[in-house]
Short mmCIF file of C-alpha atoms and ligand atoms in Angstrom, two decimals:
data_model
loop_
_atom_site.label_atom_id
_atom_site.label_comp_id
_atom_site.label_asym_id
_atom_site.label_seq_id
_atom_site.Cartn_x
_atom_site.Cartn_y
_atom_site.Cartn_z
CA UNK A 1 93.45 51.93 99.02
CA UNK A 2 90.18 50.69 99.84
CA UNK A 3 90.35 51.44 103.40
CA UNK A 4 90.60 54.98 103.09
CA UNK A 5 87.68 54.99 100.68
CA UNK A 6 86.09 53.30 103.95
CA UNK A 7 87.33 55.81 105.83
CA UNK A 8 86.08 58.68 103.62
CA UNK A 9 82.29 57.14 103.96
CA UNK A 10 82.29 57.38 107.48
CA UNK A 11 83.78 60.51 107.50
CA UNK A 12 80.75 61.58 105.62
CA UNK A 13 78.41 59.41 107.13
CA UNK A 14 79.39 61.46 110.43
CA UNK A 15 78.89 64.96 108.85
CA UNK A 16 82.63 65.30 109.40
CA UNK A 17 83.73 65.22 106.03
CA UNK A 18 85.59 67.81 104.36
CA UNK A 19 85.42 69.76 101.57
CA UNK A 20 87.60 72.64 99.59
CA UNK A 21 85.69 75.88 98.43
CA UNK A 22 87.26 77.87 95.82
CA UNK A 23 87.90 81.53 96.07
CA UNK A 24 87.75 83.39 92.72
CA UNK A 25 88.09 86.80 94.39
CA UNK A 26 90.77 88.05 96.95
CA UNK A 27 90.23 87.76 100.79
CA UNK A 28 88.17 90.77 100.77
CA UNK A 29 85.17 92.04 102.96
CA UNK A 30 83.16 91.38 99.33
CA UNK A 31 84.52 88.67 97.53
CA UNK A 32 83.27 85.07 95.08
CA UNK A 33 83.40 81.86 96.46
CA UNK A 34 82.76 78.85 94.36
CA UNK A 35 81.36 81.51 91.44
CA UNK A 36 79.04 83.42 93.86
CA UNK A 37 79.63 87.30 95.24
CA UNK A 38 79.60 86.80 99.07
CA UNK A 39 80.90 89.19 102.01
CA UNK A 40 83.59 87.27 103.43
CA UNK A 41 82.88 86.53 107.32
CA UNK A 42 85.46 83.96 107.69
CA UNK A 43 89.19 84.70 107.27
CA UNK A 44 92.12 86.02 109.09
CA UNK A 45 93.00 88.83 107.16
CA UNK A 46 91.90 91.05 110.10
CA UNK A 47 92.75 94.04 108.72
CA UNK A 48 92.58 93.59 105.06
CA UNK A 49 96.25 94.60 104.70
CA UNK A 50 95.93 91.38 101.89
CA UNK A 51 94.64 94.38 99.38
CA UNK A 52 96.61 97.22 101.30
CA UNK A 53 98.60 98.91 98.17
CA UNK A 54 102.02 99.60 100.51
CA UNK A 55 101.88 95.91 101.44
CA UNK A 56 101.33 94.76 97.77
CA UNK A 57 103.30 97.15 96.44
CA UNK A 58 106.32 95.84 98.91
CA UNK A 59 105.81 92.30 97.68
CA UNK A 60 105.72 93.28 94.10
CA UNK A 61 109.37 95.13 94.46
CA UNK A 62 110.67 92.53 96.84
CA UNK A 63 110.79 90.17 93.55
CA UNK A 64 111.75 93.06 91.48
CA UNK A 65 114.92 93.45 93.82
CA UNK A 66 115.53 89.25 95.28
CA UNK A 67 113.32 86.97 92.09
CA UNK A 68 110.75 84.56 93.48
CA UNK A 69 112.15 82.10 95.78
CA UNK A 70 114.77 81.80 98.30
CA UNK A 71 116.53 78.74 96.37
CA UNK A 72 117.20 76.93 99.94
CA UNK A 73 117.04 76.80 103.43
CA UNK A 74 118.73 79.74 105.65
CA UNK A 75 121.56 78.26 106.75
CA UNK A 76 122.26 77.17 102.91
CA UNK A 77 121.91 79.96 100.21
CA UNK A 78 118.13 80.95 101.56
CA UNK A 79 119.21 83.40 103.76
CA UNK A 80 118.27 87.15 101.89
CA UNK A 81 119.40 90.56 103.76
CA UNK A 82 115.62 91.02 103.34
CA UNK A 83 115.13 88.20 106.29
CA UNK A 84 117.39 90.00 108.04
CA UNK A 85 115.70 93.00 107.82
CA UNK A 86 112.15 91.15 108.56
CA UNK A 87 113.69 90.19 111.83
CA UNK A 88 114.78 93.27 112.74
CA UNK A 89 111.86 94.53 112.30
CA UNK A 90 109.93 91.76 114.25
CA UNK A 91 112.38 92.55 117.53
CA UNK A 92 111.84 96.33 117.20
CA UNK A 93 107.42 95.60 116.84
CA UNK A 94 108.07 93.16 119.78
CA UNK A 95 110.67 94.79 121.75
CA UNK A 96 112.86 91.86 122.50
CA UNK A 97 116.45 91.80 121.70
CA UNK A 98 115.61 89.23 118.65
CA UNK A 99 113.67 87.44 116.63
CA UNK A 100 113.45 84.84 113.86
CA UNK A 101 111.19 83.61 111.26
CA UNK A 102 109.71 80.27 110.38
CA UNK A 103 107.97 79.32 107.12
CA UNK A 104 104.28 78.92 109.07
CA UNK A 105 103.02 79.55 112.26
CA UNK A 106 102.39 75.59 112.56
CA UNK A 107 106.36 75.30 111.31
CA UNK A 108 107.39 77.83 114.18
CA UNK A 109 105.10 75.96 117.34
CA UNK A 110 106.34 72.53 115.53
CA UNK A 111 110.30 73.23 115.92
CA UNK A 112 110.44 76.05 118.68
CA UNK A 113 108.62 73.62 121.25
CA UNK A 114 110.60 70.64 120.13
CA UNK A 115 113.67 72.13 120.30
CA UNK A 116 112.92 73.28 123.70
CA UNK A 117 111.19 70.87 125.67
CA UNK A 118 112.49 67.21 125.40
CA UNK A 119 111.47 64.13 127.59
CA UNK A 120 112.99 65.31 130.66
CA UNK A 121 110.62 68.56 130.30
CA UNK A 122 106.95 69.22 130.99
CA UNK A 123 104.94 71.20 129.05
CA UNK A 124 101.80 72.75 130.60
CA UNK A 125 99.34 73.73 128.04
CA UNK A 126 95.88 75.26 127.92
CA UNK A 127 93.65 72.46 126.66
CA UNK A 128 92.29 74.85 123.90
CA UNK A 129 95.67 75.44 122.24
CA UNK A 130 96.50 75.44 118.45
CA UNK A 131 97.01 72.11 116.75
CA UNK A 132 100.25 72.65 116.50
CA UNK A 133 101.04 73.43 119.74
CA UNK A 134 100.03 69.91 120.63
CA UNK A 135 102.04 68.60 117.42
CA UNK A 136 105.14 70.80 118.74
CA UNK A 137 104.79 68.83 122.11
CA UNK A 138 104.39 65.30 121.20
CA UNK A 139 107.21 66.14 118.79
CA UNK A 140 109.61 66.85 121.45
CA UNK A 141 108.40 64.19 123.42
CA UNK A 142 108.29 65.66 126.52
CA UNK A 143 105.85 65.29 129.76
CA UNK A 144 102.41 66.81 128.48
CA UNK A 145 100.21 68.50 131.56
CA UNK A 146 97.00 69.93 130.27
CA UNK A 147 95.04 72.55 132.43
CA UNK A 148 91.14 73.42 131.71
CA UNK A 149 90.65 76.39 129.87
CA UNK A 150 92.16 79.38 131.70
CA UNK A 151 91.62 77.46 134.78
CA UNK A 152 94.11 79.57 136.68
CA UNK A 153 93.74 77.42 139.70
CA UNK A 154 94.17 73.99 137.90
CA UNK A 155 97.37 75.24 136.48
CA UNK A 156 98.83 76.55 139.95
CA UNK A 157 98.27 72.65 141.08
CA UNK A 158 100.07 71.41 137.91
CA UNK A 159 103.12 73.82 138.71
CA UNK A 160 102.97 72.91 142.60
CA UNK A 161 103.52 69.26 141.70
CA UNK A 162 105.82 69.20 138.40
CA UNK A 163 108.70 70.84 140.32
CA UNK A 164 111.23 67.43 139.78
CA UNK A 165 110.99 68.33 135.80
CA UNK A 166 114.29 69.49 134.63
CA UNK A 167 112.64 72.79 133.16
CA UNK A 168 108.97 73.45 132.64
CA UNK A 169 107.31 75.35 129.61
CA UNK A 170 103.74 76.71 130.48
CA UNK A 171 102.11 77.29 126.76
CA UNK A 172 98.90 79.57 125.74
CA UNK A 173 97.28 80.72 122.43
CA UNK A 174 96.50 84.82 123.53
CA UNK A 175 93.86 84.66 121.40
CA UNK A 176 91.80 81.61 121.28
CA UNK A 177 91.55 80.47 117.61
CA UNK A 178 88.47 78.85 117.53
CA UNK A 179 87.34 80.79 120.77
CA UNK A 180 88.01 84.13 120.34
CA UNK A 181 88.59 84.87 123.89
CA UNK A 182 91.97 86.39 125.34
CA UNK A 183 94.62 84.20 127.67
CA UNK A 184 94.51 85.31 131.16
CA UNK A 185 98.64 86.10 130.64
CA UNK A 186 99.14 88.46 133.47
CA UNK A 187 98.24 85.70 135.94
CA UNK A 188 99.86 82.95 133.76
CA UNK A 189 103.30 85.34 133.98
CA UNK A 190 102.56 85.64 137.70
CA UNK A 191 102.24 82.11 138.62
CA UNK A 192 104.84 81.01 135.93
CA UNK A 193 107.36 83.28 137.30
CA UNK A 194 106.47 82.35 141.28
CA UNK A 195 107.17 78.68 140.22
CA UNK A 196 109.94 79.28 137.86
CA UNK A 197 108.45 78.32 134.43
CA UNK A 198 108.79 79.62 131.29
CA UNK A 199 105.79 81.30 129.34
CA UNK A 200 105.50 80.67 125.90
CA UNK A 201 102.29 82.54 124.13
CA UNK A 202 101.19 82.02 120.64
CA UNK A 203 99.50 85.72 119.40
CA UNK A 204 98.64 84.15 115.65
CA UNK A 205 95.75 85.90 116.25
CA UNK A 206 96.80 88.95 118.63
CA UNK A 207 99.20 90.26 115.87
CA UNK A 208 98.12 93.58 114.61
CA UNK A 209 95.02 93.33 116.52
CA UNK A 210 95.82 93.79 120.32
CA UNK A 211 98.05 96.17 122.17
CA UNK A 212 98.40 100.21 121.53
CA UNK A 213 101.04 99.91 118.63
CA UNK A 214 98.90 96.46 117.63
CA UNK A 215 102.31 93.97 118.94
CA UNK A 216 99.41 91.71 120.67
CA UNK A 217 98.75 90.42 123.89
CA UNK A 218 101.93 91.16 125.96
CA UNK A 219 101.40 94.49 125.26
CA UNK A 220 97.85 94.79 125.48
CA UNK A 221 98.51 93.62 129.05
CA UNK A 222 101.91 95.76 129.73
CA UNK A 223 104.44 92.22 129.95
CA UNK A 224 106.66 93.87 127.88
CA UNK A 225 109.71 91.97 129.36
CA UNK A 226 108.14 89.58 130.88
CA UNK A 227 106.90 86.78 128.74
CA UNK A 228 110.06 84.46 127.17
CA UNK A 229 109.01 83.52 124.10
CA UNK A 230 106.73 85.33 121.92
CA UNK A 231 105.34 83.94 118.90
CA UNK A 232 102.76 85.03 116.19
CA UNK A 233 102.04 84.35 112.85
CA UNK A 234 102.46 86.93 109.35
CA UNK A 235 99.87 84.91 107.71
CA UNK A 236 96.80 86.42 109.61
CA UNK A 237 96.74 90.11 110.11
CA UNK A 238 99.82 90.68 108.79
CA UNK A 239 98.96 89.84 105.73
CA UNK A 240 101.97 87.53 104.59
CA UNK A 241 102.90 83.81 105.76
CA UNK A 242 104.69 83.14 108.08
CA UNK A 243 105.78 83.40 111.40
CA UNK A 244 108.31 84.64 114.26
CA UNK A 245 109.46 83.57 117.80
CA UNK A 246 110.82 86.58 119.45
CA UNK A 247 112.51 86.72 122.54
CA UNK A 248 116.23 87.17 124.25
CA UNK A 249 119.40 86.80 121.78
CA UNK A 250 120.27 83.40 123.13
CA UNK A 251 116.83 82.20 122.86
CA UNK A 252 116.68 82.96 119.27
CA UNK A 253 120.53 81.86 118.32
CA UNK A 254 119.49 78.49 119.49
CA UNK A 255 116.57 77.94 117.50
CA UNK A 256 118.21 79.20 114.98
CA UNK A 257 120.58 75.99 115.71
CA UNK A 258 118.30 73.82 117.13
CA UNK A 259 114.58 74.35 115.45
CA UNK A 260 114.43 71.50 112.61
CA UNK A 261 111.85 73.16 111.14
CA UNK A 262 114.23 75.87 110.08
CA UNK A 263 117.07 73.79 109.67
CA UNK A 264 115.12 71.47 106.66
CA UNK A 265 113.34 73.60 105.45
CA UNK A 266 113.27 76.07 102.45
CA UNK A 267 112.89 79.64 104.00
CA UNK A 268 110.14 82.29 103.00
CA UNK A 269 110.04 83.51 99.74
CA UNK A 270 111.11 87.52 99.12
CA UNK A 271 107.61 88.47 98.50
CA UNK A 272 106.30 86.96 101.69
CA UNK A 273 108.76 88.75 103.38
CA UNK A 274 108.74 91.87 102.04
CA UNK A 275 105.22 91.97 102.48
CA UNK A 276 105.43 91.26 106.15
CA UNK A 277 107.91 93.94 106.68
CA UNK A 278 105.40 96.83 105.19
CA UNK A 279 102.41 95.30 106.79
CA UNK A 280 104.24 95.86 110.14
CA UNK A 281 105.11 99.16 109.17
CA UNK A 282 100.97 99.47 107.98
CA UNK A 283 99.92 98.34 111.71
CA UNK A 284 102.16 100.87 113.44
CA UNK A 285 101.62 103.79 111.66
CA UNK A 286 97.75 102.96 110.85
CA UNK A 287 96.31 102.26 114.16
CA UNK A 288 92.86 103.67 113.30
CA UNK A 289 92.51 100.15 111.09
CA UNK A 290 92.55 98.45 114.21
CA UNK A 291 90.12 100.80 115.78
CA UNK A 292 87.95 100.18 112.73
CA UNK A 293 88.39 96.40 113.27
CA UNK A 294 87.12 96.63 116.71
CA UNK A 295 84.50 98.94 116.32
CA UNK A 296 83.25 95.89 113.31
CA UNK A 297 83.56 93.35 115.94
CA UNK A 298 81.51 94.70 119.09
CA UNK A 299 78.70 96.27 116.13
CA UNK A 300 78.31 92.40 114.73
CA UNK A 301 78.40 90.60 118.61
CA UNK A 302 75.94 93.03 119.31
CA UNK A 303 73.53 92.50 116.56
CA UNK A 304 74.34 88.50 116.59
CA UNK A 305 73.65 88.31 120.46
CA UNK A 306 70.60 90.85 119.70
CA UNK A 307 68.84 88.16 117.15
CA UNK A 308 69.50 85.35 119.86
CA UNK A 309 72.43 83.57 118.68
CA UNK A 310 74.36 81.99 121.24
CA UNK A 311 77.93 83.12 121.50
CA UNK A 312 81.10 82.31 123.01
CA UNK A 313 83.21 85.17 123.76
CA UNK A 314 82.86 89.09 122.91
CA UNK A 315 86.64 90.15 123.28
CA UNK A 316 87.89 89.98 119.73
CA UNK A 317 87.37 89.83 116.37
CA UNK A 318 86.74 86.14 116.17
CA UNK A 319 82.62 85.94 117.22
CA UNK A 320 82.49 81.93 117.45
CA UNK A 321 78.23 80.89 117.04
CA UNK A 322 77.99 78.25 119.20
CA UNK A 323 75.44 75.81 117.30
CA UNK A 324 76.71 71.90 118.86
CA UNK A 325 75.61 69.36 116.66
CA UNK A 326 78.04 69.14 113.22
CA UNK A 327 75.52 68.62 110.78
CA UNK A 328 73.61 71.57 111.78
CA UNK A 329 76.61 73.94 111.86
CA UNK A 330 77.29 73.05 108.12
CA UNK A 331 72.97 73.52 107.17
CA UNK A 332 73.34 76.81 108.86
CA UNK A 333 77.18 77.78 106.60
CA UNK A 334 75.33 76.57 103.80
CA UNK A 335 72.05 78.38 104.23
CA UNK A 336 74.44 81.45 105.01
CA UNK A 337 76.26 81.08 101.89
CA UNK A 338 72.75 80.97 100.07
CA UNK A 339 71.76 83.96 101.10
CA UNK A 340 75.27 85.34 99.58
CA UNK A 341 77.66 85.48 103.44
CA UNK A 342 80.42 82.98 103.84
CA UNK A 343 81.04 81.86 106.93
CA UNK A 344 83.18 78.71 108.40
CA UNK A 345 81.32 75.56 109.91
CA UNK A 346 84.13 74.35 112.49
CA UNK A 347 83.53 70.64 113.67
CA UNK A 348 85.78 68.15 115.61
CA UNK A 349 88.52 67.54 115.79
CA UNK A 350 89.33 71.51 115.26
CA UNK A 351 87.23 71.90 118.44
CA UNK A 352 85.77 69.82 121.10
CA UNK A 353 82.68 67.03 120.22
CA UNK A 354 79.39 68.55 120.85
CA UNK A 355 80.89 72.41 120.55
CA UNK A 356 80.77 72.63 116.22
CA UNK A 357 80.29 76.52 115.92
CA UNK A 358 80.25 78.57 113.29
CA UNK A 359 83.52 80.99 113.56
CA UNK A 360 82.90 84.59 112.60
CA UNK A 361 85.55 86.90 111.99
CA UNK A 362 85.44 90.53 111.04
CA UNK A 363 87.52 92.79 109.13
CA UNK A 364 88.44 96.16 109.29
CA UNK A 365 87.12 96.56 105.86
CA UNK A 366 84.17 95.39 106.30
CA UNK A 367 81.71 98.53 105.78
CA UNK A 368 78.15 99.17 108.05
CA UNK A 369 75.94 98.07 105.38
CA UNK A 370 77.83 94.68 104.64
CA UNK A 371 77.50 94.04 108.43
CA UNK A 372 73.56 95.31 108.37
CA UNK A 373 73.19 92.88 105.08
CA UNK A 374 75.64 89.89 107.02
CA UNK A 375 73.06 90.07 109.53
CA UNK A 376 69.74 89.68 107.77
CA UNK A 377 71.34 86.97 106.43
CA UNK A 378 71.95 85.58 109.93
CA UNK A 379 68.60 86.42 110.62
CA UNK A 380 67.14 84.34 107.78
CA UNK A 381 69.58 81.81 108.14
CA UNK A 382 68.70 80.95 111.75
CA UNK A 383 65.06 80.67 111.21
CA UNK A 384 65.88 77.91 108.46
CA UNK A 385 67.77 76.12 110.06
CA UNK A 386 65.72 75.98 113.30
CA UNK A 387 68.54 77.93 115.33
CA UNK A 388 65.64 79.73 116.95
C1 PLP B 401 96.88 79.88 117.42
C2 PLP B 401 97.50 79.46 116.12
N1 PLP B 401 98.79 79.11 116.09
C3 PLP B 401 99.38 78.72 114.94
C4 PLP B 401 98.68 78.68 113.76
C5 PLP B 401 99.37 78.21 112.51
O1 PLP B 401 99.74 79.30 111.75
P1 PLP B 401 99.99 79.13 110.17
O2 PLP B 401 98.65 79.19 109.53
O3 PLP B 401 100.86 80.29 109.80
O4 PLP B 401 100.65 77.82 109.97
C6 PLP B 401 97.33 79.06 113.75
C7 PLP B 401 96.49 79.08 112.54
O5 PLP B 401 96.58 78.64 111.54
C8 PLP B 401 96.72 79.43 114.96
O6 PLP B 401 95.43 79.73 114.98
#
């Protein structure tokens, strides 16, 4: 074991080592981290449907009605009338004729791109993709083609000269993670479909958040129809964990035979699912949350950009700081957290050496005056720090 307390030292000699903060409040817009009231600037729960009584309540009676866990995997005894019902639902949000659901989003990238894309395959991804979209790929060991961020043109070469794979999968977050910016999909779909690919996009964070009835990105863009596989997460807006490919019948029957992840693995506990079930009811008849969410998100990129800080995108509601060097993302998170905001330090390998950023995100709970207090604190923090 002594290597990996070698390991550990420079990890922490490079300001890239890691560290667990405890949450003694829910993922609120006020919460307590580590003992100390903070407004929470930092997590997923887009739309706060994590305190949202029809959501809670649904969880609560889903282990009235089906106990705690689901005692194995789904093609075993784990397989509840209530996932049947989630999926349902999940094809009728999406519009596709199906849909299935994996126990994480990481779970669902992990055995839907293995199972589809094997060594006689390429797989053209956007180089800022999820974690485990790369995972997914190396899993399934097939041909791995890379195209610069959004780089529409660098990805019409890749598909020009990758015609002798037996199929090709072209790959994109819709909403950057770490980036907060929005896939260029009508142009992917376009050039996908002129060089006969298939278009997989991950909308973890376009769930609930993008699109008039909040179903993400293809509908925010009007592909209804036109994107193969759809995936997203129930762990981030919607409130749950999680996740869901949807797509054609025969996409999703395979997986369902094919996607290890599923196969081996214990499937989502009742009160996961029936939690995602009312959350997706909550987004589609509640769409003024969203409007509240968005109206949070330009206010704060407004008054961020308005003290000076540099930032990467403005289209959602994840407002990444870009700051560069590592150690002085975490000074500024930690003189944030001083002056009572919490906020996320992200460092390589999460994103790119050189780009450590600290990654906003807004909720739709968040009121004006914890935005007007977030950025004072911002304000203070910055100067500290030396930010500007
Ligand atoms: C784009 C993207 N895909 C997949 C995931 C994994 O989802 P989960 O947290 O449900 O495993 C995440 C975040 O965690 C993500 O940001």
């Amino acid at each position: 074991m002594e290597y990996l307390a070698a390991e550990l030292r420079s990890l922490q000699e490079a300001k890239r080592y890691r560290q667990l903060k405890w949450f003694d409040g829910p993922q609120a817009a006020r919460t307590v981290v580590d003992g100390r009231p903070c407004i929470l600037l930092a997590s997923n729960n887009y739309l706060g449907l994590t305190e949202h009584p029809a959501v809670k309540n649904a969880a609560v009676q889903a282990v009235a009605r089906w106990g705690t866990g689901a005692g194995g995997s789904r093609l075993v005894t784990g397989n509840y009338s209530l996932h049947r019902e989630l999926e349902e639902r999940i094809a009728r949000f999406k519009r596709t004729q199906a849909a299935i659901v994996f126990n994480s989003g990481y779970m669902a990238n992990l055995g839907t791109i293995s199972a589809l894309a094997s060594p006689e395959d390429a797989v053209i991804s956007d180089e800022l993709n999820h974690a485990s979209i790369i995972d997914g790929c190396r899993l399934g060991r097939a041909r791995v083609m890379i195209y610069r961020h959004k780089d529409m043109t660098q990805l019409e070469n890749i598909l020009g000269q990758s015609c002798s794979y037996r199929r090709r999968l072209v790959i994109t977050d819709g909403v950057f993670s770490m980036d907060g910016d929005l896939a260029p999909l009508p142009e992917i779909v376009a050039l996908a479909k002129r060089y006969r690919a298939l278009v997989m996009v991950d909308d973890a964070h376009a769930t609930g958040v993008f699109g008039g009835r909040g179903a993400g990105t293809v509908e925010h863009f009007n592909l209804e129809g036109r994107v193969g596989i759809q995936m997203g997460t129930l762990s981030k807006a919607l409130a749950s964990a999680g996740a869901y490919v949807a797509g054609e019948s025969r996409l999703i029957d395979y997986l369902r035979n094919r996607a290890r992840s599923i196969i081996f693995s214990t499937a989502l506990p009742p009160a996961a699912v029936g939690a995602a079930i009312a959350a997706i009811d909550t987004v589609e008849k509640h769409p003024e949350i969203r409007t509240k969410l968005h109206d949070n998100a330009r206010f704060l990129h407004t008054g961020l950009t308005r003290l000076g800080f540099r930032i990467l995108a403005g289209e959602s509601q994840i407002i990444p700081i870009l700051v560069g060097d590592d150690a002085m993302t975490i000074a500024m998170s930690r003189a944030l957290f001083e002056r009572g905001v919490f906020v996320t330090g992200i460092r390589p390998p999460s994103v790119p050496p050189g780009t450590s950023r600290l990654r906003v995100t807004v909720m739709a709970t968040h009121t004006r005056e914890d935005l007007e207090q977030a950025l004072n604190a911002f304000e203070g923090a910055g100067k500290e720090v030396g930010l500007f």
